[in-house]
Amino acid sequence: MSETNSAAETAAPHRYTAAMAADIEARWQDFWDAEGTYEAPNPTGDLAGDPAQVAKPKKFIMDMFPYPSGAGLHVGHPLGYIATDVFARYQRMTGHNVLHTLGFDAFGLPAEQYAVQTGTHPRVSTEANIENMTAQLRRLGLGHDKRRSFATIESEYYKWTQWIFLQIFNSWYDTEADRARPIAELVEQFENGSRPTPDGRDWSALNAVERADVLGEYRLAYASDAPVNWSPGLGTVLANEEVTADGRSERGNFPVFKAKLRQWNMRITAYADRLLNDLDGLDWPEAIKLQQRNWIGRSEGARVDFPVDGADSITVFTTRQDTLFGATYMVLAPEHELVERITPAVWPEGTHPVWTGGHATPIEAVTAYRKLAAAKSDVERQAEAKDKTGVFTGAYATNPVSGEKVPVFIADYVLMGYGTGAIMAVPAHDARDFAFARAFELPMRCVVEPSDDRGTDPSTWEDAFASYEAKLVNSANDEISLNGLGVVEAKAKITEWLREHGVGEGTVNFRLRDWLFSRQRYWGEPFPIVYDEDGIAHPLPESMLPLELPEVDDYSPRTFDPDDADTQPETPLSRNADWVNVTLDLGDGNGPKKYRRETNTMPNWAGSCWYELRYLDPNNSSQLVDPAIEQYWMGPREGRPAGGVDLYIGGSEHAVLHLLYARFWSKVLYDLGHISSAEPFHKLYNQGMIQAFVYRDSRGIAVPAAEVEERDGKFYYQGEKVSRVLGKMGKSLKNAVTPDEICAEYGADTLRLYEMAMGPLDVSRPWDTRAVVGQYRLLQRLWRNVVDEETGEVTVVDAEPGEETLRALHKAIDGVGQDMAGMRFNTAIAKVTELNNHLTKAGGPLPRSVAESLVLLVAPLAPHIAEELWRRLGHTESVVHQDFPVADPAYVVDETVTCVVQVKGKVKARLEISPSITDEELEALALADPAVVAALDGAGIRKVIVRAPKLVNIVPA
């Protein structure tokens, strides 16, 4: 503590100081824990409680899962946690049963990387981090129901993560019913013949492997050989969402390549329409909804089949089927499965030399080009490079409307991740196709009439021409003509023609890809899957859950040269032969058999896909969640037909990853009847970021912010001038301030007030340690208004407050209540400050009713000092569950307001009038005022503009 504070404490032994704050805060935190002050009762089960409390309206308030980092918290981290705590406290005081708790999302890469570097088991470091973070959060006075807290690494928790995986594995999406159904119902359809098998054989005629392959095409969780994002530097594959716009890994910034591997996937694409449509019913920021809509990427168009010489057809998806007559070549993604089947041994006669890439055979050309493409990221492949690359496959397809033979190329600008991985190229009307056609001397045909004077010969054009407003030209065969039609009409006509001729149909495509669900890592949930000798995947029975993560000596996946695309994953679990190879009786009537366990683990997103449900019923060992408890807290009700958490606060960086995945899991569980809420989070709120200044020396190296001096607007570190920019707060940037530091200097209540007072919650704001003292002084003035600093005695009196004080009090109650409900905590603090200053200036002891209302107003924001003052005011029950003050409307409205009266635009009078005065009454008063009469000096009046109750403007004739 500073010498100044120490001297002040000596002079006034009962002054509110950092030492007193520390004592008060520690005592009340212990009290809350001992009394279970924040325990929210369930309607039934082991956490059932007071029926009167259960009967209240409920509020389920959540923060996004924290990850227990070894660095601990800096002051930026608790922003959202303090906000939800303030809001939850306000809701309790306004008559709600409030569920507010916090757990830890503890699987994932950081702990594993730390284990690899230090030899510390991930569980040991993670549990130590959780213990440290729990202590830091407790010091902030957060009102969590601690009975409901857990970490995703607890086997009692991930048992149910594994169980949910098995529900998804054992389900398929029935497009007719538009919901997921048990896979057993699909098997029954195959068995009774109501659904034919893909090749028409009876189900009984298929062997076990064939049946497994058929069901794999339907299961919502399935393993497949598919292109994946492979990061050799991390030794793992990544979901599309975990790859940055630069084509590198989100974590570690390593290069990411395309590789073909057998991996687990979630068929999230089956829910694309529902994930899109159900956004409309959610109370989410529009920016987040837009990001999800763009990620799902719904587009309407047509599927078109182009026959290839032989038995195959190339299927394309296009949103411009009206331009089909202009398709003069095709392009496949290098990874497309048809490439190998259609590539001939020799070049067709007359092959243009430019198409061959200088290779003697099509197979050589295709093999070499595929290797080049594999070394590029998707972003690099889509970049608008001047030089388009590609190679002719040696195969031709037939344009179904023109009957023309069109050459089939592979080129890296076409990706497997969108549509079908194949395009019909219309070079006259697409910029990339135009550039490719120019490079490879391919024909171009104009089928959309240009609106400028360029003419209809594309060989003379400088660039492609595309328009939705133009008319179609050069688009006719013996059966159909699109000439003269607009785009919309032409699309409809050609789509119908394609359907009638069996070569296409209108369809919807999505940008969304199935969710890659495998990770080649140790520190994650094991898959509850085993494989028999035929490679068929079998789910473990529920009685064998949880499948616990085994102990291993080596946690690290095998990593490679980050730039070596020619590598394959090797998982840590695969090295534990005793765990991998097991003899089990799965209870399927086949008795004990030898199996091989899945050696990939689930991604870190798995545990956070459903944690809101575990908060509801955290000790349930027999079912995911008691239906009555889930219905009580999250079930549908008026204004939220899909149900969900009442308020979910977290960063906008989770717009796609976590939020989309959690919505998908909720919908599957809803379809299968396990929960009543089809959406996990009804209201989403994104808090801003607390930023800090970063100081860098001449080398660009960050220097300790706390040691930088400011002189004449410039900044110096150890005498050297440094630059300053506003950025993130973090240990690596040497600008982190810990909450422990601020709590030690001022107390947790001061930190809470400062973080809430910095600005609107959804806006980023810069941290300024020097400004914290302002909220500290507010609490000191609040304390002095109730407690004598010399004696420690309460100074309130049993007297009626005066009229002016009543107006100030009830205006504050009204304003603070509205601000709390709207999460405008910064303006709520401003109103409390204004009231406190009014009472300080008024002098004399406070009336008890005023002091108690003041304490109740500040209780959600600064709970420790409020609890202390409430007890000193003679109350024996906690302030946490007291009623929030209610404003008297008679005192909220101003008794009079000042109305300005202008003549010729100049102020001539000010009238003190009732705020409820009518325009007519105000006009009469203004015209009768002596100063206005004198100003008019007998002149007539052309116009009177009245804006009651604040303004009258008189325009003389």
Short mmCIF file of C-alpha atoms in Angstrom, two decimals, residues 33-290:
data_model
loop_
_atom_site.label_atom_id
_atom_site.label_comp_id
_atom_site.label_asym_id
_atom_site.label_seq_id
_atom_site.Cartn_x
_atom_site.Cartn_y
_atom_site.Cartn_z
CA ASP A 33 -19.66 -20.24 -0.10
CA ALA A 34 -20.67 -21.48 3.34
CA GLU A 35 -24.29 -20.41 2.96
CA GLY A 36 -24.71 -21.53 -0.67
CA THR A 37 -25.96 -18.02 -1.43
CA TYR A 38 -25.83 -18.48 -5.21
CA GLU A 39 -27.23 -22.00 -5.38
CA ALA A 40 -30.12 -22.12 -7.85
CA PRO A 41 -32.66 -24.87 -7.11
CA ASN A 42 -33.84 -27.30 -9.79
CA PRO A 43 -37.49 -28.36 -9.90
CA THR A 44 -36.48 -31.98 -9.20
CA GLY A 45 -33.47 -34.22 -8.64
CA ASP A 46 -30.48 -33.92 -6.30
CA LEU A 47 -30.30 -30.12 -6.72
CA ALA A 48 -34.01 -29.56 -6.01
CA GLY A 49 -34.74 -26.77 -3.56
CA ASP A 50 -37.23 -24.30 -2.16
CA PRO A 51 -40.48 -24.65 -4.17
CA ALA A 52 -41.14 -20.92 -3.77
CA GLN A 53 -37.79 -20.14 -5.42
CA VAL A 54 -38.45 -22.68 -8.20
CA ALA A 55 -41.84 -21.09 -8.84
CA LYS A 56 -40.24 -17.75 -9.70
CA PRO A 57 -39.56 -16.80 -13.32
CA LYS A 58 -36.20 -18.31 -14.25
CA LYS A 59 -33.09 -16.94 -15.92
CA PHE A 60 -30.24 -19.08 -17.24
CA ILE A 61 -27.22 -16.82 -17.75
CA MET A 62 -24.00 -18.17 -19.24
CA ASP A 63 -20.47 -17.17 -20.18
CA MET A 64 -18.53 -18.88 -22.92
CA PHE A 65 -16.32 -21.63 -21.49
CA PRO A 66 -12.90 -20.37 -20.37
CA TYR A 67 -9.81 -22.36 -21.28
CA PRO A 68 -7.50 -22.72 -18.23
CA SER A 69 -4.32 -21.13 -19.53
CA GLY A 70 -1.06 -21.43 -17.62
CA ALA A 71 -0.60 -17.66 -17.89
CA GLY A 72 -3.69 -17.08 -15.74
CA LEU A 73 -6.07 -14.15 -16.20
CA HIS A 74 -5.26 -10.61 -17.21
CA VAL A 75 -7.80 -7.84 -16.63
CA GLY A 76 -9.23 -8.29 -20.14
CA HIS A 77 -10.48 -11.80 -19.44
CA PRO A 78 -13.04 -11.08 -16.68
CA LEU A 79 -14.94 -8.41 -18.62
CA GLY A 80 -17.69 -10.79 -19.73
CA TYR A 81 -17.70 -12.70 -16.44
CA ILE A 82 -18.24 -9.51 -14.43
CA ALA A 83 -20.98 -8.40 -16.84
CA THR A 84 -22.92 -11.65 -16.54
CA ASP A 85 -22.46 -11.53 -12.78
CA VAL A 86 -23.88 -8.00 -12.55
CA PHE A 87 -26.80 -8.97 -14.76
CA ALA A 88 -27.44 -12.19 -12.82
CA ARG A 89 -27.42 -10.30 -9.51
CA TYR A 90 -29.90 -7.78 -10.89
CA GLN A 91 -32.16 -10.60 -12.08
CA ARG A 92 -32.10 -12.23 -8.62
CA MET A 93 -33.10 -8.90 -7.09
CA THR A 94 -36.01 -8.55 -9.53
CA GLY A 95 -37.58 -11.86 -8.53
CA HIS A 96 -35.93 -14.51 -10.70
CA ASN A 97 -34.50 -17.94 -10.00
CA VAL A 98 -31.10 -17.45 -11.61
CA LEU A 99 -28.78 -20.20 -12.80
CA HIS A 100 -25.27 -18.81 -13.24
CA THR A 101 -22.22 -21.02 -13.09
CA LEU A 102 -18.89 -21.59 -14.82
CA GLY A 103 -16.84 -24.61 -15.85
CA PHE A 104 -13.67 -25.20 -17.85
CA ASP A 105 -13.12 -26.30 -21.44
CA ALA A 106 -9.95 -28.21 -20.67
CA PHE A 107 -9.07 -30.57 -23.54
CA GLY A 108 -7.11 -29.25 -26.50
CA LEU A 109 -3.80 -28.29 -28.00
CA PRO A 110 -2.24 -25.78 -25.51
CA ALA A 111 -2.03 -28.28 -22.63
CA GLU A 112 -0.70 -30.98 -24.95
CA GLN A 113 1.96 -28.69 -26.41
CA TYR A 114 3.00 -27.71 -22.88
CA ALA A 115 3.24 -31.40 -21.99
CA VAL A 116 5.43 -32.08 -25.01
CA GLN A 117 7.75 -29.20 -24.09
CA THR A 118 8.03 -29.91 -20.36
CA GLY A 119 7.16 -33.56 -19.84
CA THR A 120 4.32 -32.55 -17.53
CA HIS A 121 1.19 -34.64 -18.04
CA PRO A 122 -1.57 -32.51 -19.62
CA ARG A 123 -3.92 -33.39 -16.76
CA VAL A 124 -1.44 -32.14 -14.16
CA SER A 125 -0.82 -28.80 -15.86
CA THR A 126 -4.51 -28.36 -16.72
CA GLU A 127 -5.73 -29.04 -13.18
CA ALA A 128 -3.11 -26.65 -11.78
CA ASN A 129 -4.29 -23.98 -14.25
CA ILE A 130 -7.91 -24.59 -13.26
CA GLU A 131 -7.04 -24.21 -9.58
CA ASN A 132 -5.24 -20.91 -10.23
CA MET A 133 -8.00 -19.52 -12.45
CA THR A 134 -10.69 -20.58 -9.97
CA ALA A 135 -8.91 -18.62 -7.23
CA GLN A 136 -8.58 -15.56 -9.47
CA LEU A 137 -12.26 -15.69 -10.42
CA ARG A 138 -13.36 -16.22 -6.80
CA ARG A 139 -11.50 -13.07 -5.79
CA LEU A 140 -13.73 -11.09 -8.16
CA GLY A 141 -16.80 -12.07 -6.13
CA LEU A 142 -18.57 -13.85 -8.98
CA GLY A 143 -21.89 -15.31 -7.87
CA HIS A 144 -21.62 -18.80 -9.38
CA ASP A 145 -23.48 -21.89 -8.28
CA LYS A 146 -20.29 -23.88 -7.60
CA ARG A 147 -22.13 -27.20 -7.27
CA ARG A 148 -22.64 -27.15 -11.04
CA SER A 149 -19.05 -26.45 -12.11
CA PHE A 150 -17.00 -29.08 -13.94
CA ALA A 151 -14.19 -29.50 -16.45
CA THR A 152 -14.55 -31.30 -19.78
CA ILE A 153 -11.59 -33.56 -18.88
CA GLU A 154 -13.55 -35.24 -16.08
CA SER A 155 -14.54 -38.74 -17.17
CA GLU A 156 -18.01 -38.25 -15.65
CA TYR A 157 -18.45 -35.42 -18.14
CA TYR A 158 -16.89 -36.85 -21.27
CA LYS A 159 -18.81 -40.08 -20.75
CA TRP A 160 -21.78 -38.07 -21.99
CA THR A 161 -19.80 -36.41 -24.78
CA GLN A 162 -19.04 -39.94 -25.98
CA TRP A 163 -22.68 -40.93 -25.49
CA ILE A 164 -23.82 -37.99 -27.67
CA PHE A 165 -21.32 -39.05 -30.34
CA LEU A 166 -22.91 -42.50 -30.34
CA GLN A 167 -26.40 -40.97 -30.69
CA ILE A 168 -25.16 -39.09 -33.74
CA PHE A 169 -23.37 -42.18 -35.10
CA ASN A 170 -26.53 -44.24 -34.65
CA SER A 171 -28.71 -41.69 -36.48
CA TRP A 172 -29.51 -40.71 -40.05
CA TYR A 173 -31.33 -37.70 -41.51
CA ASP A 174 -34.76 -38.46 -42.92
CA THR A 175 -35.28 -35.73 -45.53
CA GLU A 176 -39.00 -36.55 -45.80
CA ALA A 177 -39.58 -36.13 -42.06
CA ASP A 178 -36.94 -33.34 -41.97
CA ARG A 179 -35.33 -34.68 -38.83
CA ALA A 180 -32.84 -37.20 -37.52
CA ARG A 181 -34.06 -40.72 -36.79
CA PRO A 182 -32.40 -43.80 -35.24
CA ILE A 183 -30.34 -45.81 -37.72
CA ALA A 184 -32.30 -48.92 -36.65
CA GLU A 185 -35.36 -47.46 -38.40
CA LEU A 186 -33.37 -47.12 -41.63
CA VAL A 187 -32.14 -50.71 -41.33
CA GLU A 188 -35.75 -51.81 -40.88
CA GLN A 189 -36.70 -50.03 -44.13
CA PHE A 190 -33.90 -51.82 -45.98
CA GLU A 191 -34.91 -55.15 -44.43
CA ASN A 192 -38.61 -54.89 -45.33
CA GLY A 193 -37.89 -53.54 -48.81
CA SER A 194 -39.67 -50.20 -48.34
CA ARG A 195 -36.36 -48.54 -49.13
CA PRO A 196 -34.24 -50.11 -51.89
CA THR A 197 -30.51 -50.62 -51.43
CA PRO A 198 -28.24 -48.57 -53.73
CA ASP A 199 -27.63 -51.48 -56.11
CA GLY A 200 -31.14 -52.97 -55.82
CA ARG A 201 -30.12 -56.19 -54.07
CA ASP A 202 -32.00 -57.45 -51.04
CA TRP A 203 -30.56 -56.33 -47.73
CA SER A 204 -30.12 -59.97 -46.79
CA ALA A 205 -27.91 -60.47 -49.86
CA LEU A 206 -25.37 -57.90 -48.65
CA ASN A 207 -22.45 -59.00 -46.51
CA ALA A 208 -21.46 -57.18 -43.31
CA VAL A 209 -18.94 -54.89 -45.00
CA GLU A 210 -21.43 -53.92 -47.73
CA ARG A 211 -24.13 -53.17 -45.16
CA ALA A 212 -21.70 -51.04 -43.15
CA ASP A 213 -20.75 -49.12 -46.30
CA VAL A 214 -24.41 -48.49 -47.17
CA LEU A 215 -25.22 -47.24 -43.65
CA GLY A 216 -22.08 -45.09 -43.69
CA GLU A 217 -23.62 -43.10 -46.53
CA TYR A 218 -26.50 -42.17 -44.19
CA ARG A 219 -25.03 -41.96 -40.68
CA LEU A 220 -24.74 -38.45 -39.15
CA ALA A 221 -21.29 -39.43 -37.88
CA TYR A 222 -19.29 -41.37 -40.42
CA ALA A 223 -15.73 -42.24 -41.38
CA SER A 224 -14.62 -41.64 -44.96
CA ASP A 225 -11.61 -41.22 -47.17
CA ALA A 226 -11.81 -37.59 -48.11
CA PRO A 227 -9.65 -34.54 -48.79
CA VAL A 228 -8.60 -33.02 -45.47
CA ASN A 229 -6.55 -30.08 -44.26
CA TRP A 230 -3.23 -31.66 -43.21
CA SER A 231 -0.77 -29.62 -41.16
CA PRO A 232 2.59 -31.46 -40.99
CA GLY A 233 3.96 -28.87 -38.57
CA LEU A 234 1.20 -29.72 -36.05
CA GLY A 235 0.98 -33.39 -37.00
CA THR A 236 -2.80 -33.21 -37.23
CA VAL A 237 -5.68 -32.51 -39.60
CA LEU A 238 -7.87 -29.45 -39.18
CA ALA A 239 -11.46 -28.49 -39.87
CA ASN A 240 -12.02 -25.84 -42.57
CA GLU A 241 -12.90 -23.39 -39.81
CA GLU A 242 -9.49 -23.90 -38.18
CA VAL A 243 -7.61 -22.78 -41.30
CA THR A 244 -6.91 -19.05 -41.62
CA ALA A 245 -7.59 -16.91 -44.66
CA ASP A 246 -3.87 -17.25 -45.45
CA GLY A 247 -4.16 -21.02 -45.71
CA ARG A 248 -2.33 -21.67 -42.45
CA SER A 249 -3.26 -23.30 -39.14
CA GLU A 250 -5.17 -21.05 -36.76
CA ARG A 251 -2.95 -22.34 -33.96
CA GLY A 252 0.79 -22.14 -34.66
CA ASN A 253 0.47 -20.52 -38.11
CA PHE A 254 1.79 -23.60 -39.93
CA PRO A 255 1.21 -24.32 -43.65
CA VAL A 256 -1.87 -26.44 -44.38
CA PHE A 257 -2.08 -28.85 -47.33
CA LYS A 258 -4.77 -30.99 -48.91
CA ALA A 259 -4.37 -34.72 -48.26
CA LYS A 260 -6.66 -37.72 -48.55
CA LEU A 261 -7.12 -39.56 -45.26
CA ARG A 262 -9.75 -41.65 -43.52
CA GLN A 263 -11.33 -39.44 -40.89
CA TRP A 264 -14.48 -39.08 -38.82
CA ASN A 265 -16.97 -36.49 -40.02
CA MET A 266 -20.24 -35.06 -38.75
CA ARG A 267 -22.94 -34.68 -41.40
CA ILE A 268 -23.75 -31.10 -40.40
CA THR A 269 -24.71 -30.40 -44.02
CA ALA A 270 -27.93 -32.37 -43.46
CA TYR A 271 -29.00 -29.54 -41.16
CA ALA A 272 -27.90 -26.68 -43.44
CA ASP A 273 -31.41 -25.39 -44.17
CA ARG A 274 -32.52 -25.59 -40.54
CA LEU A 275 -29.33 -23.98 -39.27
CA LEU A 276 -29.97 -21.16 -41.72
CA ASN A 277 -33.72 -20.71 -41.25
CA ASP A 278 -33.71 -20.95 -37.45
CA LEU A 279 -31.34 -17.99 -37.16
CA ASP A 280 -34.37 -15.75 -37.70
CA GLY A 281 -35.85 -16.73 -34.32
CA LEU A 282 -32.69 -16.03 -32.34
CA ASP A 283 -31.90 -12.80 -30.48
CA TRP A 284 -28.34 -12.56 -31.78
CA PRO A 285 -26.28 -9.68 -33.17
CA GLU A 286 -27.00 -9.31 -36.89
CA ALA A 287 -23.27 -9.42 -37.65
CA ILE A 288 -23.02 -12.92 -36.14
CA LYS A 289 -26.11 -14.11 -37.99
CA LEU A 290 -24.64 -12.79 -41.22
#
